[in-house]
Amino acid sequence: MTLIITEFITEFITHFITHFITQFITHFIIHFITQFITQFITHFITEFITQFITQFITQFITQFITHFITQFITQFIIHFITQFITQFIIFITEFIY
């Protein structure tokens, strides 16, 4: 009788441990890895890339527009006004003399 009980206990323990190790832990590891990878990838794509793209686009647009307005237009206006004034002065002086 004790042999049957010890055999049952050892069989139960070894079966339980092997089943636990092969099923639960591998299932947990696979589930964890797949969840981690999918969560990481989706989070990376939705957060980082969209943040980067929106940040880049808004920064680029604002920098470009401000640079364009402050540099090109002001340079153009200054150049146009100075050229117009100098040409006008030249015209007046030539007309007078």
Coordinates of C-alpha atoms in Angstrom, one line a residue:
M1 CA 0.0 0.0 0.0
T2 CA 2.8 2.4 0.9
L3 CA 4.4 1.6 -2.5
I4 CA 1.2 2.6 -4.3
I5 CA 1.0 5.8 -2.3
T6 CA 4.7 6.7 -2.8
E7 CA 4.4 5.7 -6.5
F8 CA 1.3 7.9 -6.8
I9 CA 2.9 10.8 -5.1
T10 CA 6.1 10.6 -7.1
E11 CA 4.1 10.1 -10.3
F12 CA 1.8 13.0 -9.4
I13 CA 4.7 15.3 -8.5
T14 CA 6.8 14.5 -11.5
H15 CA 3.8 14.8 -13.9
F16 CA 2.7 18.0 -12.2
I17 CA 6.1 19.6 -12.3
T18 CA 6.8 18.6 -15.9
H19 CA 3.3 19.7 -17.0
F20 CA 3.7 22.9 -15.0
I21 CA 7.1 23.6 -16.6
T22 CA 6.1 22.7 -20.1
Q23 CA 2.7 24.2 -20.2
F24 CA 2.4 27.1 -17.8
I25 CA 5.8 28.6 -18.0
T26 CA 6.2 28.2 -21.7
H27 CA 2.6 29.6 -22.1
F28 CA 3.5 32.5 -19.8
I29 CA 6.8 33.2 -21.6
I30 CA 5.2 33.0 -25.1
H31 CA 2.3 35.1 -23.9
F32 CA 4.5 37.6 -22.2
I33 CA 6.9 37.9 -25.2
T34 CA 4.1 38.2 -27.7
Q35 CA 2.3 40.7 -25.6
F36 CA 5.4 42.7 -24.9
I37 CA 6.4 42.7 -28.5
T38 CA 3.0 43.7 -29.8
Q39 CA 2.5 46.3 -27.1
F40 CA 5.9 47.7 -27.6
I41 CA 5.6 47.8 -31.4
T42 CA 2.1 49.4 -31.3
H43 CA 3.1 51.8 -28.6
F44 CA 6.3 52.7 -30.5
I45 CA 4.5 53.1 -33.8
T46 CA 1.5 55.1 -32.4
E47 CA 3.4 57.2 -29.9
F48 CA 7.0 57.7 -31.0
I49 CA 6.6 57.8 -34.7
T50 CA 3.4 59.9 -34.7
Q51 CA 5.0 62.3 -32.1
F52 CA 8.1 62.5 -34.2
I53 CA 6.2 63.1 -37.4
T54 CA 3.9 65.7 -35.9
Q55 CA 6.8 67.3 -34.1
F56 CA 8.9 67.3 -37.2
I57 CA 6.2 68.6 -39.4
T58 CA 5.1 71.4 -37.0
Q59 CA 8.7 72.4 -36.3
F60 CA 9.6 72.3 -40.0
I61 CA 6.5 74.3 -41.0
T62 CA 6.9 76.9 -38.3
Q63 CA 10.6 77.2 -38.8
F64 CA 10.2 77.5 -42.5
I65 CA 7.4 80.0 -42.4
T66 CA 9.1 82.1 -39.7
H67 CA 12.4 82.0 -41.5
F68 CA 10.8 82.7 -44.9
I69 CA 8.8 85.7 -43.4
T70 CA 11.7 87.1 -41.4
Q71 CA 14.4 86.6 -43.9
F72 CA 13.2 86.5 -47.4
I73 CA 10.3 89.0 -47.2
T74 CA 12.2 91.5 -45.1
Q75 CA 15.3 91.2 -47.3
F76 CA 13.1 91.6 -50.4
I77 CA 11.4 94.6 -48.9
I78 CA 14.6 96.2 -47.7
H79 CA 16.3 95.5 -51.0
F80 CA 13.3 96.8 -53.0
I81 CA 12.9 100.0 -50.9
T82 CA 16.7 100.8 -51.0
Q83 CA 16.8 100.1 -54.7
F84 CA 13.7 102.2 -55.4
I85 CA 15.0 105.1 -53.3
T86 CA 18.5 105.1 -54.8
Q87 CA 17.1 104.8 -58.3
F88 CA 14.7 107.6 -57.6
I89 CA 17.5 109.8 -56.2
I90 CA 19.6 109.0 -59.3
F91 CA 16.7 109.9 -61.6
I92 CA 16.0 113.1 -59.7
T93 CA 19.6 114.2 -59.8
E94 CA 20.0 113.4 -63.4
F95 CA 16.8 115.2 -64.2
I96 CA 17.9 118.3 -62.3
Y97 CA 21.3 118.4 -63.8

